[in-house]
N, C-alpha and C. Protein backbone atom coordinates (compact mmCIF):
# COMPACT_ATOMS: atom_id res chain seq x y z
N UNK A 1 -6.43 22.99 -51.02
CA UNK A 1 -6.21 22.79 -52.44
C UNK A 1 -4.99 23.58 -52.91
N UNK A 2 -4.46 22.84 -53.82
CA UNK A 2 -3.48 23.46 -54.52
C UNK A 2 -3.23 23.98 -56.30
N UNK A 3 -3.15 24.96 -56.41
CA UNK A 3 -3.16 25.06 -58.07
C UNK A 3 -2.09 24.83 -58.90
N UNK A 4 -1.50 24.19 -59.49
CA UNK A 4 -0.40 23.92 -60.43
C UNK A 4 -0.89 24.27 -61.87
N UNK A 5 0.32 24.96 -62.50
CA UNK A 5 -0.24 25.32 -63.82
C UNK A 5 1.49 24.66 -64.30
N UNK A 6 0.87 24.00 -65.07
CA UNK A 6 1.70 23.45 -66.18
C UNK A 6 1.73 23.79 -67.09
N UNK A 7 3.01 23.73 -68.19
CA UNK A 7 3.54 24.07 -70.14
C UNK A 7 4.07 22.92 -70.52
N UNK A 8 3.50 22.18 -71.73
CA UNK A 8 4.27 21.70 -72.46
C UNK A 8 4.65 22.14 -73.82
N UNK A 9 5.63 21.93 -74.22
CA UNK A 9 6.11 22.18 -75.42
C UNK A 9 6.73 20.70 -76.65
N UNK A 10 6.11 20.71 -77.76
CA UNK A 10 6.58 20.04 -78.58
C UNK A 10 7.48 20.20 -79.57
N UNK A 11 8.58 19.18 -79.60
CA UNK A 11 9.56 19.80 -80.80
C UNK A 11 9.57 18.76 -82.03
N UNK A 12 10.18 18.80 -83.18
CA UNK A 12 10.12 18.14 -84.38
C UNK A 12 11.91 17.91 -84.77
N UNK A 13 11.72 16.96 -85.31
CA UNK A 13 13.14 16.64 -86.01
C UNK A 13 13.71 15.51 -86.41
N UNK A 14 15.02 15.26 -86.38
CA UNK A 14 15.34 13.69 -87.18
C UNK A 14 16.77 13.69 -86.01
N UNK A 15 16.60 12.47 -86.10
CA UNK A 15 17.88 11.92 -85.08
C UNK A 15 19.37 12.81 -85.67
N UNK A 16 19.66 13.29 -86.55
CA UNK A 16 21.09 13.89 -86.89
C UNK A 16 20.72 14.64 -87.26
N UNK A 17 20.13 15.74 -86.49
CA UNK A 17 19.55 17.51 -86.46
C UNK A 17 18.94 17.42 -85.06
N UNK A 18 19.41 19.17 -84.70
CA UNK A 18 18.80 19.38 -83.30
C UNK A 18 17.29 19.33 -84.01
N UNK A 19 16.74 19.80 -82.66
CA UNK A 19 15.04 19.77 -82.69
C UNK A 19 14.31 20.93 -83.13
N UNK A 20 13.32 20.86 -83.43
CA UNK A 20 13.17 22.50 -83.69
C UNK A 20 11.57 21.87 -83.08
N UNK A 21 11.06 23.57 -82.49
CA UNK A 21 10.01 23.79 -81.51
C UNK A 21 8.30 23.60 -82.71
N UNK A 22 7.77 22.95 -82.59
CA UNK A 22 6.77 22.26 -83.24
C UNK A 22 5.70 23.66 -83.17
N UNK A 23 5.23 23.66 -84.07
CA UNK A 23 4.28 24.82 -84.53
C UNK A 23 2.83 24.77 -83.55
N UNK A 24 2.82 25.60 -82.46
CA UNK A 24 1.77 25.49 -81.65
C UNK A 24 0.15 25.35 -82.37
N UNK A 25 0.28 25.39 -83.82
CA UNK A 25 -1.21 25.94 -84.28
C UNK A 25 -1.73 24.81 -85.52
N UNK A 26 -0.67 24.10 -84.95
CA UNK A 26 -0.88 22.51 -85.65
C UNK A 26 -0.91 21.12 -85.14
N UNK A 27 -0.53 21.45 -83.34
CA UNK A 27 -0.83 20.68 -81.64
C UNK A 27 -1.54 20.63 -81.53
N UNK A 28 -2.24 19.67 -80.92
CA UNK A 28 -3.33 19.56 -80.05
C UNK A 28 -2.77 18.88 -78.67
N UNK A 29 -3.35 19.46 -77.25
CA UNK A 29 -2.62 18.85 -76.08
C UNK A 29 -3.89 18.42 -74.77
N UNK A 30 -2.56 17.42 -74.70
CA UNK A 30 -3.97 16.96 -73.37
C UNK A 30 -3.12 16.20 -72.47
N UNK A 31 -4.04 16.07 -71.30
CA UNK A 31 -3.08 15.62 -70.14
C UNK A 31 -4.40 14.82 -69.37
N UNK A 32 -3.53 14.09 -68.50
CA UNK A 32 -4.49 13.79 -67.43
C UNK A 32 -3.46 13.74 -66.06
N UNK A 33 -4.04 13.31 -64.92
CA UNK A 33 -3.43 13.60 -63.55
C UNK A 33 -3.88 12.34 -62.41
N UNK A 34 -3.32 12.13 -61.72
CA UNK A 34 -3.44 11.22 -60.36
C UNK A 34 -2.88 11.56 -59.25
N UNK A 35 -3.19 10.98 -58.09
CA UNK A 35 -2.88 10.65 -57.00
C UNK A 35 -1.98 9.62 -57.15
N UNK A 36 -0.54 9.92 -56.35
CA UNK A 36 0.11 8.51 -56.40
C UNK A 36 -0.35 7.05 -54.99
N UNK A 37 -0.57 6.39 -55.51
CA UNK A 37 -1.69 5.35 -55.34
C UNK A 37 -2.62 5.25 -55.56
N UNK A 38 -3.08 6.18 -56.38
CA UNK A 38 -4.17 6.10 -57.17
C UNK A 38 -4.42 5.34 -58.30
N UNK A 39 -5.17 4.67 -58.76
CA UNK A 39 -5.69 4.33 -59.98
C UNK A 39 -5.25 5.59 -61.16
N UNK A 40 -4.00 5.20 -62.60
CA UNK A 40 -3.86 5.68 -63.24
C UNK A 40 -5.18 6.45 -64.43
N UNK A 41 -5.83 7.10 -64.49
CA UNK A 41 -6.58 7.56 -65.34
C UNK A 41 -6.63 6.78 -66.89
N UNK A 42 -7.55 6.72 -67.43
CA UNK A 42 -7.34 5.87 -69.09
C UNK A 42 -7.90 7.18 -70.01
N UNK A 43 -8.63 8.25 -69.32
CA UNK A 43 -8.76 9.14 -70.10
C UNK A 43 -8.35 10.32 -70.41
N UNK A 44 -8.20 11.09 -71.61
CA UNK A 44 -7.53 12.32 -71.44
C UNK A 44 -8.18 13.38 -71.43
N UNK A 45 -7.99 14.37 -71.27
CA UNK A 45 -8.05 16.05 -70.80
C UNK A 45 -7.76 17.31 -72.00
N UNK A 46 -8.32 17.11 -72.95
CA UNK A 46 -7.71 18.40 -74.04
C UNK A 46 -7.69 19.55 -73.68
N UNK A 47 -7.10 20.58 -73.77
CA UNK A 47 -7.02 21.94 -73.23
C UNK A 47 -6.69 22.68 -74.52
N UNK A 48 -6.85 23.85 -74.58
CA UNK A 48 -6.39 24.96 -75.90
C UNK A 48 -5.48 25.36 -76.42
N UNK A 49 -4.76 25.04 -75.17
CA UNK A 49 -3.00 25.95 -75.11
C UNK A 49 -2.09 24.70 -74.50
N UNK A 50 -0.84 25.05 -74.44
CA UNK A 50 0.54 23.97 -73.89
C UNK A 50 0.35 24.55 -72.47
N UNK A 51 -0.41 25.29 -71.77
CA UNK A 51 -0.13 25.91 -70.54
C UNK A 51 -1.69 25.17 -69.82
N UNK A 52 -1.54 24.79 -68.64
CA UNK A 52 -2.68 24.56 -67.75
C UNK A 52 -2.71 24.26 -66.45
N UNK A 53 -3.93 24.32 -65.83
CA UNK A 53 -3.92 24.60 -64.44
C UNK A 53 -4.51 23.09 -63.73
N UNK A 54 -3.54 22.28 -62.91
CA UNK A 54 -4.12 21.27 -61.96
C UNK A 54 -4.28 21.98 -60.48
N UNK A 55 -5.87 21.02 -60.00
CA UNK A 55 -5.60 21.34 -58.63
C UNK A 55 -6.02 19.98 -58.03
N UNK A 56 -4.47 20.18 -57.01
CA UNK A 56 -4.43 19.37 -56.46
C UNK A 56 -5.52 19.50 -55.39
N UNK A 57 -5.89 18.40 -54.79
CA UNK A 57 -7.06 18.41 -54.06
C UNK A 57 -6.39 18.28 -52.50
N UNK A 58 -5.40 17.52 -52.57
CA UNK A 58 -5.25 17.06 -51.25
C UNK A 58 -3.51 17.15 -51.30
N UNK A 59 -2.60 17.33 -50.20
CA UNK A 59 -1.31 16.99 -50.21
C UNK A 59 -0.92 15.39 -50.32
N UNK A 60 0.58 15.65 -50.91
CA UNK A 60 1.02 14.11 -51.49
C UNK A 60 1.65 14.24 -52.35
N UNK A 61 1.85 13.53 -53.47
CA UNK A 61 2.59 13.25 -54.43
C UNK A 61 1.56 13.23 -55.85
N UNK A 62 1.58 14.19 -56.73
CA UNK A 62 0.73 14.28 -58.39
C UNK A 62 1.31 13.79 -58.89
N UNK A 63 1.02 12.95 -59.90
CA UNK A 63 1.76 12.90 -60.90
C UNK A 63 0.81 12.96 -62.23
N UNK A 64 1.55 13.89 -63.46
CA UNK A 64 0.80 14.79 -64.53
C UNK A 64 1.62 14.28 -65.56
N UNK A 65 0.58 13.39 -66.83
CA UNK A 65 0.93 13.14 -67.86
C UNK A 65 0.82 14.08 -68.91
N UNK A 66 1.24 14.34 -69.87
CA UNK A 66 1.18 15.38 -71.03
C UNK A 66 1.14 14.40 -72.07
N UNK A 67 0.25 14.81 -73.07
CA UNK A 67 0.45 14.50 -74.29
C UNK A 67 0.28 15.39 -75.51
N UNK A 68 1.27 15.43 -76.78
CA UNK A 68 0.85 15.91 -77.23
C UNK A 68 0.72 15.15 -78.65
N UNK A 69 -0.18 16.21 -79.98
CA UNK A 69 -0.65 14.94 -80.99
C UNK A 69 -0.46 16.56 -82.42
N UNK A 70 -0.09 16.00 -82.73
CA UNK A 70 0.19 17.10 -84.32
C UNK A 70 -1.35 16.58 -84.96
N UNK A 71 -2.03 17.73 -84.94
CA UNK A 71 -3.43 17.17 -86.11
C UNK A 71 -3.36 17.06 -87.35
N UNK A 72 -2.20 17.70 -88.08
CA UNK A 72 -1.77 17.44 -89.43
C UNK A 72 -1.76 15.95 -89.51
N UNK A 73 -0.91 15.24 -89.02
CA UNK A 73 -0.48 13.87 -88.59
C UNK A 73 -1.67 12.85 -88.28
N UNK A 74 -2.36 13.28 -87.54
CA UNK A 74 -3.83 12.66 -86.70
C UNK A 74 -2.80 11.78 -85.67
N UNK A 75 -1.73 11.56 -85.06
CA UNK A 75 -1.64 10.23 -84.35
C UNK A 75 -0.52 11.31 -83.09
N UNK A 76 -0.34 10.46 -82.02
CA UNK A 76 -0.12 10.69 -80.88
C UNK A 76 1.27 10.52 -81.12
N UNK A 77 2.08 11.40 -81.03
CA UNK A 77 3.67 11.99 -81.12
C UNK A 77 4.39 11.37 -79.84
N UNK A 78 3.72 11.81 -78.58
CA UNK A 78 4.80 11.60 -77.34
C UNK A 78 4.18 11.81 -76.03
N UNK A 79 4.75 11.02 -74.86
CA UNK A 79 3.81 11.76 -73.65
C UNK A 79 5.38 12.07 -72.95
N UNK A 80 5.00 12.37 -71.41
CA UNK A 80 5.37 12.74 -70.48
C UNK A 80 4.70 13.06 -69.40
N UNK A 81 5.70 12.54 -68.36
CA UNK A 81 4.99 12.63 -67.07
C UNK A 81 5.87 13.42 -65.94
N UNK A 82 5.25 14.49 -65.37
CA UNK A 82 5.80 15.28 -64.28
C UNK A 82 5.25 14.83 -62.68
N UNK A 83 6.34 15.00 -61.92
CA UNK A 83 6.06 14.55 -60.43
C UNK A 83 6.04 15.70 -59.70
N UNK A 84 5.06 15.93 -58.78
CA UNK A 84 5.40 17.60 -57.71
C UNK A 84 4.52 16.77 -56.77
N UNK A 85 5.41 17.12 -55.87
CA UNK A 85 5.01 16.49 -54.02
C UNK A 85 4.22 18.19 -53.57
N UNK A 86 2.66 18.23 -53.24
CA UNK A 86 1.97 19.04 -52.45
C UNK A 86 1.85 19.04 -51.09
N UNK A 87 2.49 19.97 -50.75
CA UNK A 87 2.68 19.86 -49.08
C UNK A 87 2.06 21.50 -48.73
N UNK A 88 1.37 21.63 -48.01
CA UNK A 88 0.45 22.94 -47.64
C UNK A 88 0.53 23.12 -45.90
N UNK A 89 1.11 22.05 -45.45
CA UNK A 89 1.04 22.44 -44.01
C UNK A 89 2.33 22.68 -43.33
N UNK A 90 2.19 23.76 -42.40
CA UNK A 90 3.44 24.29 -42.29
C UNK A 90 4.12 23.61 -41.03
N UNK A 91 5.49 23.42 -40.98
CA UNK A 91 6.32 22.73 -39.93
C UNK A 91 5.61 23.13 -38.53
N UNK A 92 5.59 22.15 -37.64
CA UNK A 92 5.06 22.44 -36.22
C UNK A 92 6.56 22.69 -35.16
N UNK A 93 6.80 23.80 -34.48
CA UNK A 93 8.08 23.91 -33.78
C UNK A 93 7.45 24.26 -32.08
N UNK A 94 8.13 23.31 -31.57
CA UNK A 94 8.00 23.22 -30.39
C UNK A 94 8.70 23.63 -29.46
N UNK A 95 8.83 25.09 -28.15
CA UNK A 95 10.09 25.08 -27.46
C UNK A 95 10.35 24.36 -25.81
N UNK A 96 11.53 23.70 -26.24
CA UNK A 96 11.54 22.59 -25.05
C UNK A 96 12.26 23.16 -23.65
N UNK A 97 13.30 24.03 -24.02
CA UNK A 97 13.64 24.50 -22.66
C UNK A 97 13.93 25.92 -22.92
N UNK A 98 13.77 26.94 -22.31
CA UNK A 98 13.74 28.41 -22.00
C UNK A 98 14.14 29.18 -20.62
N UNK A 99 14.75 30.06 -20.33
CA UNK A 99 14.86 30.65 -19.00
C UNK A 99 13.32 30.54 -19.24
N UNK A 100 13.98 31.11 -17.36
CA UNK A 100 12.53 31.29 -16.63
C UNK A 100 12.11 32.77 -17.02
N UNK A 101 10.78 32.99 -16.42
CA UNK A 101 10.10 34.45 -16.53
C UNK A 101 10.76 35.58 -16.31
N UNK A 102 11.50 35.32 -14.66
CA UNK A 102 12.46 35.92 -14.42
C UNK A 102 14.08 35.81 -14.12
N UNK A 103 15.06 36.22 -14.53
CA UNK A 103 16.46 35.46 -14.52
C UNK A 103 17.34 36.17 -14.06
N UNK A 104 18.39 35.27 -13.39
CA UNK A 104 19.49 36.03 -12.62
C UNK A 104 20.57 35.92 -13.47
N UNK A 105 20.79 35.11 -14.43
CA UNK A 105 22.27 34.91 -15.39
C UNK A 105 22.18 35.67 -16.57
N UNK A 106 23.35 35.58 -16.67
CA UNK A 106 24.15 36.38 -18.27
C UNK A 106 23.93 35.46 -19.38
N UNK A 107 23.34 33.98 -19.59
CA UNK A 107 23.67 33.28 -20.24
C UNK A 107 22.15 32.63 -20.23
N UNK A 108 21.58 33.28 -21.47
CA UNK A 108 20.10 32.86 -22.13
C UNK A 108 20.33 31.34 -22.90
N UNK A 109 19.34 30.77 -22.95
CA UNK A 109 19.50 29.24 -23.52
C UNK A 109 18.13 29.04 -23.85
N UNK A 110 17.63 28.67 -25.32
CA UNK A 110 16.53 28.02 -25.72
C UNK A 110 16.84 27.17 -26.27
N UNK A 111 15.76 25.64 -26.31
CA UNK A 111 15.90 24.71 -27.29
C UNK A 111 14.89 24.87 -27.91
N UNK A 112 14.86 23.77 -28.91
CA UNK A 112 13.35 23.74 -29.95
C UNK A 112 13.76 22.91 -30.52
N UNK A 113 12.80 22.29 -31.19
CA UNK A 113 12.51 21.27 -32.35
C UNK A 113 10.89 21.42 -33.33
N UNK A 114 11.88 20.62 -33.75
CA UNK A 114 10.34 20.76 -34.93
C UNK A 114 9.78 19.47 -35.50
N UNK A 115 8.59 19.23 -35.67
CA UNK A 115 7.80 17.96 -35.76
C UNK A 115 7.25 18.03 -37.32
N UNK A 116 7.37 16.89 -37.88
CA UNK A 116 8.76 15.73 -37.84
C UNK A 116 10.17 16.58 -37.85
N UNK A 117 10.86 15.91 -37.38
CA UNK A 117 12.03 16.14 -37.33
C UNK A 117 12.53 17.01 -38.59
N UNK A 118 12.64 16.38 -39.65
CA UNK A 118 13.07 17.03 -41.11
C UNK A 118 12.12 17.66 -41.58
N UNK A 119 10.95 18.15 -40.95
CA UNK A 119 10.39 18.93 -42.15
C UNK A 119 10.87 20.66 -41.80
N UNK A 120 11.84 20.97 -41.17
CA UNK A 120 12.13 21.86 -41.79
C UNK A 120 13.40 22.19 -42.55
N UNK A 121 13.07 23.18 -43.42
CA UNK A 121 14.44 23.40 -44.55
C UNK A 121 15.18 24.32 -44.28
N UNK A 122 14.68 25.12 -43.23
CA UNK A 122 15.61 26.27 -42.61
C UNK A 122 14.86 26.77 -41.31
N UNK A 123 15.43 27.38 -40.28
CA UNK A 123 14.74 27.99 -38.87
C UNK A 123 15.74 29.22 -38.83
N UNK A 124 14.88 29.98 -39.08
CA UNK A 124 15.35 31.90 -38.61
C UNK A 124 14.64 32.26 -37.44
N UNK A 125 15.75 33.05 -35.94
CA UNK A 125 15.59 33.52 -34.88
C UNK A 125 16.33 34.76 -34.83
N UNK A 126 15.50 35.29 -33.76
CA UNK A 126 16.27 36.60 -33.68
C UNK A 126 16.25 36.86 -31.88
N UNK A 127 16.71 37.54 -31.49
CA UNK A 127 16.57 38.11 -30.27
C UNK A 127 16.83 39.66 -29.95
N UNK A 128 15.92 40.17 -29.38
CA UNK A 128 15.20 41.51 -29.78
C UNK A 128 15.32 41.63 -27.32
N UNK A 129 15.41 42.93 -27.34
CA UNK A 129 15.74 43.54 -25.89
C UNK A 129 15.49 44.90 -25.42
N UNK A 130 14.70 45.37 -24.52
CA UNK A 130 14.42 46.63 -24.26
C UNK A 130 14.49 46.66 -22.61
N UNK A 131 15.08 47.97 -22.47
CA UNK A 131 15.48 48.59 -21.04
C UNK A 131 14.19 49.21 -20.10
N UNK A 132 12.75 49.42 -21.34
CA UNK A 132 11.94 50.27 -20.68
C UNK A 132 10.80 49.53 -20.40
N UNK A 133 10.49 48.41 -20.88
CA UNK A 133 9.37 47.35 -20.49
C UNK A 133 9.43 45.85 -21.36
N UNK A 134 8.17 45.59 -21.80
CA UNK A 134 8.12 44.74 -22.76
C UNK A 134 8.51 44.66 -24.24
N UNK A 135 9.17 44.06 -24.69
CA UNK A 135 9.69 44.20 -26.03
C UNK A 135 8.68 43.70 -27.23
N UNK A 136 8.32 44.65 -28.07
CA UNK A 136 7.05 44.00 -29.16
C UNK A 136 7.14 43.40 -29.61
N UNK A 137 6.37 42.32 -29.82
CA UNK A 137 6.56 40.78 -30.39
C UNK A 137 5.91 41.50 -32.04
N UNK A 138 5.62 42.25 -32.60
CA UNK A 138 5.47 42.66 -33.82
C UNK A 138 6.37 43.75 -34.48
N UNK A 139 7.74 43.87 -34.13
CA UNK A 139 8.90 44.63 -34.60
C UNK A 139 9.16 43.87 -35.83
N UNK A 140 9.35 45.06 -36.95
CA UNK A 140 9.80 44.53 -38.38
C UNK A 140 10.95 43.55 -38.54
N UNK A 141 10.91 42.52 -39.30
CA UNK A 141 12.14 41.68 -39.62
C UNK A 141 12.85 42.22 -40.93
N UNK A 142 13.71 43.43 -40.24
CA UNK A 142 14.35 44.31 -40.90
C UNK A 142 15.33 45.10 -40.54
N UNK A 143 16.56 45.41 -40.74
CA UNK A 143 17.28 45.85 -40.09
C UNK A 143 17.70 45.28 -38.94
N UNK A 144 18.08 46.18 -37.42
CA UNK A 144 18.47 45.57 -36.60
C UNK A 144 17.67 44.44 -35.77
N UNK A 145 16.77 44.51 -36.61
CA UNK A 145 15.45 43.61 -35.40
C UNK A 145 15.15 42.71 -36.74
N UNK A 146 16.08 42.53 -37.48
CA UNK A 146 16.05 41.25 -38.63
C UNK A 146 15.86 39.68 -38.01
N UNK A 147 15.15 38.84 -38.17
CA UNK A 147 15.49 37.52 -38.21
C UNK A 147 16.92 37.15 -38.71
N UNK A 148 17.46 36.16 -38.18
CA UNK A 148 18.76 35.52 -38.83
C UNK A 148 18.87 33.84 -39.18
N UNK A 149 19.41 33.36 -39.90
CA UNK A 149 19.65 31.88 -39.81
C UNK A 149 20.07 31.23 -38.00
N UNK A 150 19.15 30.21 -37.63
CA UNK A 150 19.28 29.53 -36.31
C UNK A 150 20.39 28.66 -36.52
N UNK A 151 20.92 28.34 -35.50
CA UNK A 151 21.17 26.81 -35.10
C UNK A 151 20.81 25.87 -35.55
N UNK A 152 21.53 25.27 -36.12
CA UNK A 152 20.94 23.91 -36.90
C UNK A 152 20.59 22.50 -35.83
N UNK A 153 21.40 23.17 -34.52
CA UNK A 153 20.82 21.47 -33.44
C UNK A 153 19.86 22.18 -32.73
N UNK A 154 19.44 23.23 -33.36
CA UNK A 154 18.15 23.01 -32.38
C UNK A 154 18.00 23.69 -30.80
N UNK A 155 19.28 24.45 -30.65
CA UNK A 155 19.93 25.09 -29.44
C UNK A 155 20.36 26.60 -30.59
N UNK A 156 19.59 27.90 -29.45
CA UNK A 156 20.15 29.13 -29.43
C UNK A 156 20.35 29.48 -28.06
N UNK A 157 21.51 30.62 -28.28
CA UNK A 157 21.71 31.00 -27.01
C UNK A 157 21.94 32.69 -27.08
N UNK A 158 22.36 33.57 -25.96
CA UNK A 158 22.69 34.89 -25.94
C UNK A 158 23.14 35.21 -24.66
N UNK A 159 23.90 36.35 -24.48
CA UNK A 159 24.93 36.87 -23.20
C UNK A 159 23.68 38.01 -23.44
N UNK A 160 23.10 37.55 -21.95
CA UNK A 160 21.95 39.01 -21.80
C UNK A 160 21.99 39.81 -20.89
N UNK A 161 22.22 41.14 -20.53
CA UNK A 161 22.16 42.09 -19.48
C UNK A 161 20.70 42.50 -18.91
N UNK A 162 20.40 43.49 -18.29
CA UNK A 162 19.22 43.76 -17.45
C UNK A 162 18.47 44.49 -18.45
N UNK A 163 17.33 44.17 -18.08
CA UNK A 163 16.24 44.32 -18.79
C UNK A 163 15.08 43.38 -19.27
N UNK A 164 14.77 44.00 -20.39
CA UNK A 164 13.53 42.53 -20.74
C UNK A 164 13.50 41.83 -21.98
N UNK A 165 13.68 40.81 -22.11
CA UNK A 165 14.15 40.17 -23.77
C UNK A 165 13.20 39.20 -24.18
N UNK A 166 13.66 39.15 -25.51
CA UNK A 166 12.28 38.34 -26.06
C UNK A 166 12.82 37.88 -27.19
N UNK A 167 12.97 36.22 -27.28
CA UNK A 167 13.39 35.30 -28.23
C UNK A 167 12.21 34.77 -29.01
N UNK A 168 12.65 35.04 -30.76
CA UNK A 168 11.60 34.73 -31.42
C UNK A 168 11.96 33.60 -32.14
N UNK A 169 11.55 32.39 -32.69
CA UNK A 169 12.15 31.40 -34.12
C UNK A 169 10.79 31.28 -34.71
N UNK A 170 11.08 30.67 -36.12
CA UNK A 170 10.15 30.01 -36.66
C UNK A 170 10.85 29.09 -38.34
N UNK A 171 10.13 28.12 -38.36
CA UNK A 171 10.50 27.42 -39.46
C UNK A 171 9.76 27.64 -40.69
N UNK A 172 10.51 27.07 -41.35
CA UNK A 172 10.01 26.71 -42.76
C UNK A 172 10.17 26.09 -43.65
N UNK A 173 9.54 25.16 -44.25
CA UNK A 173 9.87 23.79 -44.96
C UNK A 173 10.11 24.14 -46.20
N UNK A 174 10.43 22.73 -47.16
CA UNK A 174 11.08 23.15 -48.35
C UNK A 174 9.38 23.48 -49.93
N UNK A 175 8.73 23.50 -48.99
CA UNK A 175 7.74 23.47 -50.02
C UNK A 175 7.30 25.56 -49.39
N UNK A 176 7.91 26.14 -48.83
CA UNK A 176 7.89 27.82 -49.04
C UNK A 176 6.70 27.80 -46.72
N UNK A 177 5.82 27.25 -46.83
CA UNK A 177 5.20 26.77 -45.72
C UNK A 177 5.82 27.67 -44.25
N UNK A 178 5.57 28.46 -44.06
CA UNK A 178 6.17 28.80 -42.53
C UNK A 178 5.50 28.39 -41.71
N UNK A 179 6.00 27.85 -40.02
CA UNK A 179 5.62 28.06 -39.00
C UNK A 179 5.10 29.14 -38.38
N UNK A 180 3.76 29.26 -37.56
CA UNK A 180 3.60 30.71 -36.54
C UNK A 180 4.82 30.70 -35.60
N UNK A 181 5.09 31.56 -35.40
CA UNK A 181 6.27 32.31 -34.76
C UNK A 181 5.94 31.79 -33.15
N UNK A 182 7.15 31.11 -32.45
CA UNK A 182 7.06 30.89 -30.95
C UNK A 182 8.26 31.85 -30.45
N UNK A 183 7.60 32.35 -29.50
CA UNK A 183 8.03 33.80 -28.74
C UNK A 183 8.09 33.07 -27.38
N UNK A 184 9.43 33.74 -26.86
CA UNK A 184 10.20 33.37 -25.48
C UNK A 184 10.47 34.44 -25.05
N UNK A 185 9.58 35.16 -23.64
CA UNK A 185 9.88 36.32 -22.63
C UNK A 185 10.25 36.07 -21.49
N UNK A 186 11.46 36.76 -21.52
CA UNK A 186 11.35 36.95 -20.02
C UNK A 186 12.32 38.21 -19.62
N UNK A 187 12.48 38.23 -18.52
CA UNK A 187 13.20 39.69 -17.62
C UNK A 187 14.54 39.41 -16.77
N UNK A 188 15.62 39.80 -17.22
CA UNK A 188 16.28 39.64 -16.66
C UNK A 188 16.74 40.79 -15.46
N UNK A 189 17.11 40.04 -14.90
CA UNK A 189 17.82 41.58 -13.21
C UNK A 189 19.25 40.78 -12.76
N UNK A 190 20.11 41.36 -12.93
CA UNK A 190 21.35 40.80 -11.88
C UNK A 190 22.17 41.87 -11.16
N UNK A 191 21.57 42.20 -10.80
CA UNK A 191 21.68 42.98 -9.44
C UNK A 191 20.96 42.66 -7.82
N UNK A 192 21.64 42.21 -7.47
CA UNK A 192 21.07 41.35 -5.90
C UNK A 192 20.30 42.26 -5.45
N UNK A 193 19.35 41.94 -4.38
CA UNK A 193 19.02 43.09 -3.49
C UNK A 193 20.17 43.58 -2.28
N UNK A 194 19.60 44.73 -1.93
CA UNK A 194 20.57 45.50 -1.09
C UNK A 194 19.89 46.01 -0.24
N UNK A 195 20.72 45.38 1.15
CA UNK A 195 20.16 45.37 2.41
C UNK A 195 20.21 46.45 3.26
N UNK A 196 19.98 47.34 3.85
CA UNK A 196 20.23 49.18 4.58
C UNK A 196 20.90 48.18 5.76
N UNK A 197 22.09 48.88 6.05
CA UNK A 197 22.59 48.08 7.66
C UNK A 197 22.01 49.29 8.46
């Protein structure tokens, strides 16, 4: 579920004068709401105030009528209708190619994607490296161990020396939604072995 809180505001005036903001304590407001493909509602919703709370039940597309009605007047002034797309589930990112566990090259390479394709609105990676073992997959995204903006095709890379490294990404769509974080380890050594003659 999702909560949306909506404001409307009513204004007053004559076609050759700006508007002026309609006296909240002489409004009365009401709204109603749908699902798009839904059956439009025929009834309305009065509330106390220009401010209120929908919840969406399910992701998709709302769409929220407003009305408001001056009771001085008794008759129905104006509506309006607002659109907000509910999306609650977060981008799925998948990684397709990675060194191996253990590696002999200078030249790290991950791919990834993310399912669907466009749902994400941005992908931040970082790559994080330690000389003395495993590198913590829970180091702050702060400072030098910050996340950064990825690659937009979907390809990162890095010039890695000896030791043990650990590639992190994750997405996030345009509705705020992050991905769980996919973590890439492995150990690099390039130093051959050495044989006693």
């Amino acid at each position: 579920n999702a909560s949306l809180t909506f404001s409307m505001y009513a204004f007053t005036g004559v076609a050759s004068g700006p508007p002026t903001l309609a006296n909240p304590s002489t409004t009365s407001w009401q709204y109603n709401t749908w699902k798009q493909g839904d059956a439009r509602p025929t009834t309305w919703i009065s509330v106390p105030a220009a401010s209120f709370v929908v919840n969406a039940s399910t992701d998709g597309v709302w769409l929220v009528n407003g009305r408001v009605q001056r009771t001085s007047a008794g008759v129905n002034d104006s509506t309006a209708i607002a659109s907000i797309t509910v999306d609650t589930v977060p981008p799925v990112l998948v990684i397709q190619e990675q060194p191996s566990p253990f590696s002999s090259t200078t030249l790290a390479v991950v791919k990834f994607v993310t399912t669907p394709a466009d749902d994400a609105k941005s992908i931040d990676c970082r790559w994080l490296s330690s000389t003395t073992g495993p590198v913590d997959r829970t180091l702050p995204d702060s400072g030098t161990t910050a996340y950064s903006a990825c690659n937009s095709t979907g390809t990162s890379s890095a010039t890695v020396t000896d030791g043990w490294w650990l590639f992190q990404v994750r997405a996030t769509d345009a509705a705020g939604n992050t991905s769980p974080t996919s973590d890439v380890a492995f150990l690099t050594d390039l130093d051959p072995p050495k044989v006693a003659s």
